[in-house]
Tab-separated table of C-alpha atoms and ligand atoms in Angstrom:
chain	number	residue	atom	x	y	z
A	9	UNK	CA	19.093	22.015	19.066
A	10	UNK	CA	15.566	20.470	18.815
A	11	UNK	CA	12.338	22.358	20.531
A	12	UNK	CA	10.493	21.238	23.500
A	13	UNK	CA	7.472	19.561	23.144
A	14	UNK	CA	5.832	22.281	24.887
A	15	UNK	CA	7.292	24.356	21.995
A	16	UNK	CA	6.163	22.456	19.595
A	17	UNK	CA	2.354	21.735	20.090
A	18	UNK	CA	2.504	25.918	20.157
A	19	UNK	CA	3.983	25.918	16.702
A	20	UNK	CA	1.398	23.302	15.712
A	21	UNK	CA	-1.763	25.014	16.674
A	22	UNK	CA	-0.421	28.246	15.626
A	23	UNK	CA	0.156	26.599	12.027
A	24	UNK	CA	-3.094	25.116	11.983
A	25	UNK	CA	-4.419	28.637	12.778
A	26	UNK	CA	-2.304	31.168	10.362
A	27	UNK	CA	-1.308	28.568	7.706
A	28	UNK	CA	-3.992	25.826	7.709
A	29	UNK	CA	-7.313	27.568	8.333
A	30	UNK	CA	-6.349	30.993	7.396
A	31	UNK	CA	-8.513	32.902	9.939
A	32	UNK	CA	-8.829	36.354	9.022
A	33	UNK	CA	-9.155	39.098	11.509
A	34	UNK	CA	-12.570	40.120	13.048
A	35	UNK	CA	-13.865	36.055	11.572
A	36	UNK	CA	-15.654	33.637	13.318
A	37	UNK	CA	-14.554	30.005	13.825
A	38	UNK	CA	-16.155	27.087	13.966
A	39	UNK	CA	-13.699	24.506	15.476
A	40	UNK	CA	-14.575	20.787	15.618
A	41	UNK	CA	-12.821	18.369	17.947
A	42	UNK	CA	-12.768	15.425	20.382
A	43	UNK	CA	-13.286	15.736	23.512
A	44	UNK	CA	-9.948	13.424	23.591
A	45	UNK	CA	-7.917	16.325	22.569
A	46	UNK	CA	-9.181	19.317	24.527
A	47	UNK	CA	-5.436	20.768	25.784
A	48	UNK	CA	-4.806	21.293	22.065
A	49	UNK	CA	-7.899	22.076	21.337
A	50	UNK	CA	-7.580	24.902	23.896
A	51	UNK	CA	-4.671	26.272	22.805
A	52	UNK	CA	-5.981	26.249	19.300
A	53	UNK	CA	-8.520	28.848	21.061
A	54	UNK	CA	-5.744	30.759	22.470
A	55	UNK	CA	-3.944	30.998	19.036
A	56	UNK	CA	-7.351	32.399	17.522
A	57	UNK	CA	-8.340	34.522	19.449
A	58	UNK	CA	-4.835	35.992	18.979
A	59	UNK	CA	-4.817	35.954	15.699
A	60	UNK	CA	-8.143	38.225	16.372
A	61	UNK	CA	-10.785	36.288	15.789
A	62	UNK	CA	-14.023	37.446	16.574
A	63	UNK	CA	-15.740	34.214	18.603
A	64	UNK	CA	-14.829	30.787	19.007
A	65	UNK	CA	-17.200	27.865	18.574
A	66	UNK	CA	-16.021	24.801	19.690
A	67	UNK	CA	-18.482	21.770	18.894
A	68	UNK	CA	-17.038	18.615	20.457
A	69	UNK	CA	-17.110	15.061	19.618
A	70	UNK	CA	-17.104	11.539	21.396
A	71	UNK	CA	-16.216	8.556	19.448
A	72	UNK	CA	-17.424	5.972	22.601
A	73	UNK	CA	-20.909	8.142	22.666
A	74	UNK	CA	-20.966	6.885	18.431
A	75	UNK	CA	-19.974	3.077	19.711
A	76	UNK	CA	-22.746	3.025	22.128
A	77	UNK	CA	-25.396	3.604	19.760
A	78	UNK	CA	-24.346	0.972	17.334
A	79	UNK	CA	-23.935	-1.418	20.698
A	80	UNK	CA	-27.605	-0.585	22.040
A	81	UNK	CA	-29.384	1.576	20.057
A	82	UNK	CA	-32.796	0.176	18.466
A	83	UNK	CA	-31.656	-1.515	15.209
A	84	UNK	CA	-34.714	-0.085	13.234
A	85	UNK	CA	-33.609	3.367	14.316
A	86	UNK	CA	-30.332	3.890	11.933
A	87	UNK	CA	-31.940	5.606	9.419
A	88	UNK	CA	-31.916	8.445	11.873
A	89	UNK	CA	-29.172	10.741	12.067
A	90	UNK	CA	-27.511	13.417	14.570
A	91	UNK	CA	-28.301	16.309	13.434
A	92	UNK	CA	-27.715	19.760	15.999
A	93	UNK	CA	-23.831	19.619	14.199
A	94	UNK	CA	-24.506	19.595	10.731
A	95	UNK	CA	-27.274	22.185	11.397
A	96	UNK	CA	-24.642	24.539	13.056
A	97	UNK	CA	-21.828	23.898	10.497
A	98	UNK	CA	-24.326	24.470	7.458
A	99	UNK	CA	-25.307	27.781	9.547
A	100	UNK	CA	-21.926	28.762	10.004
A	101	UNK	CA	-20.982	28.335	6.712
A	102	UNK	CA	-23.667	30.130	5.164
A	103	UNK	CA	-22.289	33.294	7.715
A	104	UNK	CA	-19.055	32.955	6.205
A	105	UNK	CA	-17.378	31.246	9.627
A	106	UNK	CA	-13.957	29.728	9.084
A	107	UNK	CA	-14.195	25.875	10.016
A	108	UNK	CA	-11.473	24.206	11.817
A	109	UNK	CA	-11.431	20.346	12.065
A	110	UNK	CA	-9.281	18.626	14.725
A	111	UNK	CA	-9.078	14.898	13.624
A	112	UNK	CA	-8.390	12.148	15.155
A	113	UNK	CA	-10.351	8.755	15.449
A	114	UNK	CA	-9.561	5.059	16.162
A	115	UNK	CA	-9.219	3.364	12.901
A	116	UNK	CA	-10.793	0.232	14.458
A	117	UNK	CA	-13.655	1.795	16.336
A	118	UNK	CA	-16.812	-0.077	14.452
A	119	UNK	CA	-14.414	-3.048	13.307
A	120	UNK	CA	-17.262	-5.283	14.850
A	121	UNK	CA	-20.486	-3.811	13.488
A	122	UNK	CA	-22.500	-4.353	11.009
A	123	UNK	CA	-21.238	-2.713	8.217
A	124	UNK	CA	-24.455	-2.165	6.431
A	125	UNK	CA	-25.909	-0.271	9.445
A	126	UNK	CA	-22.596	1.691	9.624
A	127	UNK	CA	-22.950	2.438	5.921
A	128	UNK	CA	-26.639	3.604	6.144
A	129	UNK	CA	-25.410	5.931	9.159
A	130	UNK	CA	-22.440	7.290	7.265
A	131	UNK	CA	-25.332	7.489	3.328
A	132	UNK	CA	-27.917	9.166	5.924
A	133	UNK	CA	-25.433	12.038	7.320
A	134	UNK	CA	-23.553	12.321	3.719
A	135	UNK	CA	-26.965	13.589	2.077
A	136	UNK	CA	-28.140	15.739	4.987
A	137	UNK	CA	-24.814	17.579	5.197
A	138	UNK	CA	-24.467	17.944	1.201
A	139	UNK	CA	-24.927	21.594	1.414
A	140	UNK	CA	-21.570	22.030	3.483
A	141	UNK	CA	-19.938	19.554	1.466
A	142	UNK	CA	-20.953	21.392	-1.462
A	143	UNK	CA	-19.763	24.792	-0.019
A	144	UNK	CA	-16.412	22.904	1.192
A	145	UNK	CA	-15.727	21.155	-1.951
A	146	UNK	CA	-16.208	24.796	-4.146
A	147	UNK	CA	-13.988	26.562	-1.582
A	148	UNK	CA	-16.908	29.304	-0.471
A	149	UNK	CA	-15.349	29.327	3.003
A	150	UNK	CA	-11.464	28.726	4.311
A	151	UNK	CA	-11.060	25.949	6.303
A	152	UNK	CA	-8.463	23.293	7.363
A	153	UNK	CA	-8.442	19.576	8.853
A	154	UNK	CA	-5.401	18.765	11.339
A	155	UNK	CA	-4.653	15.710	12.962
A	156	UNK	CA	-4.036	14.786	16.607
A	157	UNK	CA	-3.276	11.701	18.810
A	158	UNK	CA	-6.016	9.818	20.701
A	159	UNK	CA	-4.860	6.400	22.460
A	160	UNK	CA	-6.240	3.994	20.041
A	161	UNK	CA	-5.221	5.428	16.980
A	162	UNK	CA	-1.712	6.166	18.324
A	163	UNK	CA	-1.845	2.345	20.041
A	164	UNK	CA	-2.525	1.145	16.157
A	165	UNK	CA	0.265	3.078	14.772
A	166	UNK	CA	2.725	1.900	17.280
A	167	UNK	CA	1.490	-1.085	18.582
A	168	UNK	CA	4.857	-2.129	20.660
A	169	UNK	CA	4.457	1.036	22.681
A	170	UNK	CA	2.699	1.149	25.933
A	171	UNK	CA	-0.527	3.869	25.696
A	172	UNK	CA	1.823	7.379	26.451
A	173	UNK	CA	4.671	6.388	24.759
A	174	UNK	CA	2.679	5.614	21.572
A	175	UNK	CA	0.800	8.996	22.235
A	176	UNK	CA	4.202	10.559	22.266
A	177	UNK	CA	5.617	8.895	19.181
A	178	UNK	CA	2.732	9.724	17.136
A	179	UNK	CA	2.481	13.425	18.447
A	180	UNK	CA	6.912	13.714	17.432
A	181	UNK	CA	5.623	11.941	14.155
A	182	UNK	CA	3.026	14.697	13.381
A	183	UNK	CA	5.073	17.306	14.313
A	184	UNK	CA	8.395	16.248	12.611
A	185	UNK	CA	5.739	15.942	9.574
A	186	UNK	CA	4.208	19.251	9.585
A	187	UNK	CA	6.961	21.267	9.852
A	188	UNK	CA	6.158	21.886	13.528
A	189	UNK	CA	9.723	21.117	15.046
A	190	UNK	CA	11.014	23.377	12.390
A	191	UNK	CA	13.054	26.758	14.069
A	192	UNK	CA	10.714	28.728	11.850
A	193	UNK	CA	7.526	27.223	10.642
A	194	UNK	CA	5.629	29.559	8.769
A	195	UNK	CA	8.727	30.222	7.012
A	196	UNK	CA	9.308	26.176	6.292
A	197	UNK	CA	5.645	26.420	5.231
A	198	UNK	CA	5.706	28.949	2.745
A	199	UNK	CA	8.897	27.408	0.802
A	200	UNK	CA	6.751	23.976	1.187
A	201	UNK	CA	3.591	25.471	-0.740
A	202	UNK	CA	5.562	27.360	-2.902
A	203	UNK	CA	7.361	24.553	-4.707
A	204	UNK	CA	4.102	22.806	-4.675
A	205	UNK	CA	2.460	26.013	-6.650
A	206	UNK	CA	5.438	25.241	-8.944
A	207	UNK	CA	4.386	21.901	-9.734
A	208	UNK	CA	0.861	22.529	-10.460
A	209	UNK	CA	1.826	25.331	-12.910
A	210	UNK	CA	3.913	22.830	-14.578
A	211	UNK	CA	0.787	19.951	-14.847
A	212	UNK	CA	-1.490	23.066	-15.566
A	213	UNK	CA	1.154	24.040	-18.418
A	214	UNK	CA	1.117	20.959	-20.067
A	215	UNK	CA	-2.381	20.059	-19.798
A	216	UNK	CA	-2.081	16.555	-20.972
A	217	UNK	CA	-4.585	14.346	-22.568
A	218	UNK	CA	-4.062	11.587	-20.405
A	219	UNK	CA	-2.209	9.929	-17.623
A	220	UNK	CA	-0.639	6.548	-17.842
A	221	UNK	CA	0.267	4.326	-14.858
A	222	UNK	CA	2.450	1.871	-14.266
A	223	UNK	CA	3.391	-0.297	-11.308
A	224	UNK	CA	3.244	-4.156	-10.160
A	225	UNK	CA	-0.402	-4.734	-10.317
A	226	UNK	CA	-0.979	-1.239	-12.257
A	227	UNK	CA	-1.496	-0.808	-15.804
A	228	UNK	CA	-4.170	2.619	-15.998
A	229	UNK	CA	-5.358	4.931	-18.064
A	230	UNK	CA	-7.245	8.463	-17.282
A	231	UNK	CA	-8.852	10.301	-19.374
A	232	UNK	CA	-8.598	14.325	-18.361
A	233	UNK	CA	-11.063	16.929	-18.872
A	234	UNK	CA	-10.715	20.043	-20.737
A	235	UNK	CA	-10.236	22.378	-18.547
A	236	UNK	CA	-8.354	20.690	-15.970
A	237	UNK	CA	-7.458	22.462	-13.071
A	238	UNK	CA	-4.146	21.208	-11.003
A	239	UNK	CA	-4.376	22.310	-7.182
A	240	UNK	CA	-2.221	21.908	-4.677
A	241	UNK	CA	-0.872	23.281	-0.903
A	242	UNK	CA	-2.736	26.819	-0.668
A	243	UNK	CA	-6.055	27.343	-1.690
A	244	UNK	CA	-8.045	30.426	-2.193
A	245	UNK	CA	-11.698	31.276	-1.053
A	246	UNK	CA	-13.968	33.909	-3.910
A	247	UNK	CA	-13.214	36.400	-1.549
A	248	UNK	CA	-9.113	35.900	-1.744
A	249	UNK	CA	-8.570	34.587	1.737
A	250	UNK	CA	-5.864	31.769	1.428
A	251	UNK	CA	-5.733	28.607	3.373
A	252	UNK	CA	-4.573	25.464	3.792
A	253	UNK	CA	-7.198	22.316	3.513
A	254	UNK	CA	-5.135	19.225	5.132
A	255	UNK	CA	-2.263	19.555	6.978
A	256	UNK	CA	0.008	17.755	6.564
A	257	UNK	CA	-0.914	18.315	2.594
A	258	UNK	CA	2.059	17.358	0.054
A	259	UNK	CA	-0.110	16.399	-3.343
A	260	UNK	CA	-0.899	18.339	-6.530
A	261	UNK	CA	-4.226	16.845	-7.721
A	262	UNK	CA	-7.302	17.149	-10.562
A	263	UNK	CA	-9.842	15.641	-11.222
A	264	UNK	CA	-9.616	13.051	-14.297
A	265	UNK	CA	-12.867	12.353	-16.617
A	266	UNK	CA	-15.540	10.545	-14.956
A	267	UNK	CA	-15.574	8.333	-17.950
A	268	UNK	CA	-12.799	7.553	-19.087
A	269	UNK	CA	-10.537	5.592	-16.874
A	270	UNK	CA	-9.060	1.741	-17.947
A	271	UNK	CA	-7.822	-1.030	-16.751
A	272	UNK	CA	-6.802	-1.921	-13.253
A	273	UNK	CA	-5.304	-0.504	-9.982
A	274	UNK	CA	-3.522	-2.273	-6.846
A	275	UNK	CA	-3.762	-0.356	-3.582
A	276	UNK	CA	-0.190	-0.377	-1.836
A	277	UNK	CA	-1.498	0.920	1.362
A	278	UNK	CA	-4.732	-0.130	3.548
A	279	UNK	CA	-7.800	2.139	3.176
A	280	UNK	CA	-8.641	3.291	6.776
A	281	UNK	CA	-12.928	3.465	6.067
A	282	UNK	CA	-16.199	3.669	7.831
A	283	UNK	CA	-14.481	2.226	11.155
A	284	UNK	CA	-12.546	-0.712	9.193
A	285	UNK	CA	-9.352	-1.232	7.261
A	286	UNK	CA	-9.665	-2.644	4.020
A	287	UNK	CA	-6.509	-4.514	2.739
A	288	UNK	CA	-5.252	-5.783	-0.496
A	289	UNK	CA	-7.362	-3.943	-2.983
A	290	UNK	CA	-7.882	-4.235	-6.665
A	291	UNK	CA	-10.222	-1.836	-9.000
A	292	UNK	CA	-10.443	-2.148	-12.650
A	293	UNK	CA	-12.328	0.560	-14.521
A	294	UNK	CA	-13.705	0.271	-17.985
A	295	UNK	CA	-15.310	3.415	-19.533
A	296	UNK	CA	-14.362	5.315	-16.121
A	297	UNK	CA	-16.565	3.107	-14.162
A	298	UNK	CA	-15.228	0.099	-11.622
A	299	UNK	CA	-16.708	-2.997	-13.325
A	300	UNK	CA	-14.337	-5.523	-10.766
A	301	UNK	CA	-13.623	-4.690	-6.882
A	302	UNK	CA	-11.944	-7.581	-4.727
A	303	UNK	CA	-10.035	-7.136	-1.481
A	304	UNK	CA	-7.881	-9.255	0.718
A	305	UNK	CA	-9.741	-8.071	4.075
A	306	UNK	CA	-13.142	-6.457	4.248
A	307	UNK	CA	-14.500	-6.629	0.628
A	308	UNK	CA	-18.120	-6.434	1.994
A	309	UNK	CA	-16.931	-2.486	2.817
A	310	UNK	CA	-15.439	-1.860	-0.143
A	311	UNK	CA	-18.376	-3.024	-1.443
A	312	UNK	CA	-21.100	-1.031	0.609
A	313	UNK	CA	-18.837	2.231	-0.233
A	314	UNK	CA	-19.346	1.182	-4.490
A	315	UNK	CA	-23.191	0.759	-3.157
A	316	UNK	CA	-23.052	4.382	-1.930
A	317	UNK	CA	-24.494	5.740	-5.648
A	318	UNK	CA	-23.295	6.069	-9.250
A	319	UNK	CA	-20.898	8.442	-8.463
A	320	UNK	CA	-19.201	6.450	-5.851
A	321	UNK	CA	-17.574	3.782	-8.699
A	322	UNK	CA	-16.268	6.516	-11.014
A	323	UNK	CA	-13.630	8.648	-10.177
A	324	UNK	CA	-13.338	12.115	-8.746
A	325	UNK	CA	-9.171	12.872	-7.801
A	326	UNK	CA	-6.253	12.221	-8.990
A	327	UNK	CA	-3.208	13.209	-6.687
A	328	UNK	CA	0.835	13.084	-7.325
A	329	UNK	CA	3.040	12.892	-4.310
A	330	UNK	CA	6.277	12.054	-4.714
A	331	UNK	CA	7.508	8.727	-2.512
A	332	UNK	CA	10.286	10.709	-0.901
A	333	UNK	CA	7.304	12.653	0.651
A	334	UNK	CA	8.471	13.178	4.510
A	335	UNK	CA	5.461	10.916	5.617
A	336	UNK	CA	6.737	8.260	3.105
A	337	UNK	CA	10.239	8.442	4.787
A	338	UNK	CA	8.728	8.248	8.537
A	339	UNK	CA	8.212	4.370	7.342
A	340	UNK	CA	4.922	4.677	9.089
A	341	UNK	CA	1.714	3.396	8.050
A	342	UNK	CA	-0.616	5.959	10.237
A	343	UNK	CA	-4.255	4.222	8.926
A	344	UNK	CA	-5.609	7.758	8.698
A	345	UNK	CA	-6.148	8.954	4.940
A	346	UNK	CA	-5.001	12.472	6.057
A	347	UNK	CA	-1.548	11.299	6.805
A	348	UNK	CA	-1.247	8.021	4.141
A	349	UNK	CA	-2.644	9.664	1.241
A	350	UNK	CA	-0.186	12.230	1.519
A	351	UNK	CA	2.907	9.273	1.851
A	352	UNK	CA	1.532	8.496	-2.062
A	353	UNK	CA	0.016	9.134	-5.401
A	354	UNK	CA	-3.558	8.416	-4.562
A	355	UNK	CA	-7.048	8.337	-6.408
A	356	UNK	CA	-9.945	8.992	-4.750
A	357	UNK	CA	-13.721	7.226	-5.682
A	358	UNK	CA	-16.525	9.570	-5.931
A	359	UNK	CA	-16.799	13.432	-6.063
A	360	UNK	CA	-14.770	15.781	-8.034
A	361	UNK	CA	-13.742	19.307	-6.728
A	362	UNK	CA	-15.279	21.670	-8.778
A	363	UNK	CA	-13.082	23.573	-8.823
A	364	UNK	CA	-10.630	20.966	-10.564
A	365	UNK	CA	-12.331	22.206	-13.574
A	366	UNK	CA	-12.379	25.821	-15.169
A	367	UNK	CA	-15.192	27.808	-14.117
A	368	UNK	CA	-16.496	24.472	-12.169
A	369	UNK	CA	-18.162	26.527	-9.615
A	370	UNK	CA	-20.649	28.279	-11.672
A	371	UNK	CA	-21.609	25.257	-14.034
A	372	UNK	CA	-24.981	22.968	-13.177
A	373	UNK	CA	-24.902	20.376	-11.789
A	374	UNK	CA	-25.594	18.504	-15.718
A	375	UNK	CA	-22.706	20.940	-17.250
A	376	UNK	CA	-20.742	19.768	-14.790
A	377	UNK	CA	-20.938	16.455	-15.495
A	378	UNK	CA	-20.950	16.849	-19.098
A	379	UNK	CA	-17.639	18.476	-18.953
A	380	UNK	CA	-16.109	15.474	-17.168
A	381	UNK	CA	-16.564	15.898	-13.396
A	382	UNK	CA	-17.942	13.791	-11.224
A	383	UNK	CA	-20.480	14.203	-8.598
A	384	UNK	CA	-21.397	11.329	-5.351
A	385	UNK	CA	-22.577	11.425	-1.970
A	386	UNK	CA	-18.261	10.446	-0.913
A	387	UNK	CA	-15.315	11.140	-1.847
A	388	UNK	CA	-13.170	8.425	-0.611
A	389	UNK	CA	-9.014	8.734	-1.176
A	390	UNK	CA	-7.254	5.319	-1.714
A	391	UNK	CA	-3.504	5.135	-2.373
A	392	UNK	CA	-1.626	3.701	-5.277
A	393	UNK	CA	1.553	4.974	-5.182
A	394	UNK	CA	5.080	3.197	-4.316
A	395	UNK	CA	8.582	3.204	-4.961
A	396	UNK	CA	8.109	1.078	-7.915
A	397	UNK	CA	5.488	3.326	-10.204
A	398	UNK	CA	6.012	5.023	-13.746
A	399	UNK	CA	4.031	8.044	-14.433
A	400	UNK	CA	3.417	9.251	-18.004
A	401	UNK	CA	1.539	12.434	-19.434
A	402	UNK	CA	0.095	11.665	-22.655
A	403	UNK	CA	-0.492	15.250	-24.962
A	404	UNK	CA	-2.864	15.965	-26.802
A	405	UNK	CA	-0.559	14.465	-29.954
A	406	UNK	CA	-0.714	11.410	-28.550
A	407	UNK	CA	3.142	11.740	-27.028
A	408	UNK	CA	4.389	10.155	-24.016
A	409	UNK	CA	6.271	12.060	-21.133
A	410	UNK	CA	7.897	11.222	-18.009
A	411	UNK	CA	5.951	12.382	-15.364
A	412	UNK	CA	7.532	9.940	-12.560
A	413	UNK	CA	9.621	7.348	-12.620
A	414	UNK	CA	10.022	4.987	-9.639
A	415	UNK	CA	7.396	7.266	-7.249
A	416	UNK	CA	9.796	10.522	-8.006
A	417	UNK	CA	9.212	13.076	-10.124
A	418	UNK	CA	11.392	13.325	-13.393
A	419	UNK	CA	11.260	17.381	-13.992
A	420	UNK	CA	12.564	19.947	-11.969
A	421	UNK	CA	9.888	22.497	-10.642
B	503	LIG	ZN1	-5.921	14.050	-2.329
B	504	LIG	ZN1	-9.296	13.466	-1.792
């Protein structure tokens, strides 16, 4: 007996709502999202004012108002930067405002622009919105990214289907993947995040030294810092509110030693970034720094995204997901890091969660640093995982253990 789809886009924004943002009774939220997507965007309104919250902000976004500048807009004027949304989300977050981010973008939408003006936009808005990203990244607030169709993306991921039939496919994907089609799907959700709490207490238990890699075109080393923190599924703001960051979310992650990863990585899936896919990747790190970058398809990107700043060649994530993850077995490649970095074990180039290291929050930004983390203008996930990779946990002893074998993991949580 399967739910109607009516049924189901109910359970969604109601999980996005309870689960994923965590909105509190008598809070503010701030809710982001495309003007594409205004029925769910509504009915995420509905849910939260429900759930009692105390006013609804709902900033909207146009990805053909963002095309049109790069097609006429002065092309001495790209140092210059929107800024009345940052402004309100650093505002909001300073009041303590939940903040709710409906995504969903066309993978290909600045395929044909210059990609150094792109990355100047994207540098220009990363520094002026560092003070949200730093409250984000240390947790100060909850809040929760969700995804939802718009024609070109779902035209990308099914790209045999005509424009509603692709926007249908992609909306039964999401919800088959999020638990939204479920009979109950809080209760789905809580058994979901609880065996991921089991897995991090495991990593967090063992604490090893390093992590060894293995897989065709894989042989790599990291280095973790004392102190590592594994996270994973909920999270918890100072004030105990719990919440749910991405949704879908299946990964327990830390953050490895910004100096200390070797030898090389393959990507296995295409890195959806800055408007452009980049395809057929290789890294390879000496002293926790990427001394090598090629790609198959858009290099030059992969390049400007290295250019962002120091930070951006070292490492700030690593994440285990196991290849049997339900987004793994929907065969699907969706070219949106929310969804494919959850299909796989992933790294991600840049900065490092703070709190991915004990007591991160409170330490300077040079303690910080000292003890291993890493800091960057991005934070960009790539994914490295596959059916074919070996995972080992080195201790402290210098002893190997199975952490995966062949993309699954080896102990029972
Ligand atoms: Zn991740
Ligand atoms: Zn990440």
């Amino acid at each position: 007996m399967s739910l109607s789809f009516d049924q189901m886009l109910q359970n969604y924004a109601d999980l996005a709502v309870r689960i994923g943002v965590g909105l509190q009774p008598g809070q503010r939220l701030m809710l982001r999202a495309p003007v594409e997507c205004a029925p769910l965007t509504r009915l995420v309104v509905d849910k939260a004012y429900q759930a009692g919250a105390r006013l609804v902000e709902v900033l909207w976004g146009d990805e053909q108002t963002t095309l049109s500048r790069y097609l006429h807009a002065p092309r001495d004027s790209f140092d210059e930067i929107p800024t009345a949304a940052p402004d309100y989300l650093l505002k909001g977050s300073e009041r303590g405002d939940a903040v709710l981010s409906i995504y969903a973008a066309d993978p290909d939408l600045l395929k044909d622009q210059d990609p150094g003006l792109v990355a100047q936009v994207q540098k220009q808005a990363q520094i002026y919105l560092k003070p949200f990203s730093r409250r984000i990244s240390s947790k100060e607030i909850n809040w929760s990214i969700v995804a939802a169709p718009v024609t070109a993306w779902a035209r990308k991921v099914f790209p045999d289907q005509g424009e509603d039939e692709a926007a249908q496919s992609l909306w039964e994907a999401i919800f088959r993947i999020c638990r939204a089609d479920r009979p109950d799907p809080v209760a789905a959700w809580n058994e979901h995040l609880d065996a991921l709490k089991q897995r991090r207490a495991y990593l967090n238990g063992k604490s090893y030294a390093k992590l060894h890699y293995r897989a065709p075109g894989t042989d790599l080393t990291l280095g973790m810092p004392a102190g590592q923190v594994w996270l994973g599924g909920t999270s918890h703001t100072p004030g105990g509110v719990a919440f749910v960051a991405n949704m879908p979310t299946e990964e327990v992650f830390a953050a490895p030693h910004r100096l200390e990863a070797e030898g090389t990585v393959a990507a296995t899936k295409p890195l959806s970034y800055a408007g452009s896919l980049i395809e057929g990747f290789r890294l390879r790190f000496a002293g926790g720094k990427v001394v090598e970058a090629t790609a198959e398809k858009n290099e030059q990107v992969l390049k400007h995204l290295l250019d962002t700043d120091e930070g951006a060649t070292r490492l700030g994530e690593v994440a285990l997901v196991p290849h049997s993850s339900p987004i793994s077995a929907s065969g699907l490649l969706f070219y949106n890091t929310l969804y494919d970095e959850n299909a796989s074990c992933h790294l991600a180039l840049g900065r490092a969660y703070r709190i991915c290291i004990d007591g991160g929050e409170t330490l300077s930004d040079e303690d910080f640093l000292a003890a291993g983390g890493n800091d960057s203008l991005t934070h960009v996930d790539f994914m490295i995982g596959s059916d074919a990779m070996d995972i080992d946990g080195i201790t402290p002893a210098g002893d190997a253990e199975p952490i995966m074998r062949a993309g699954e993991w080896v102990f029972e949580a």
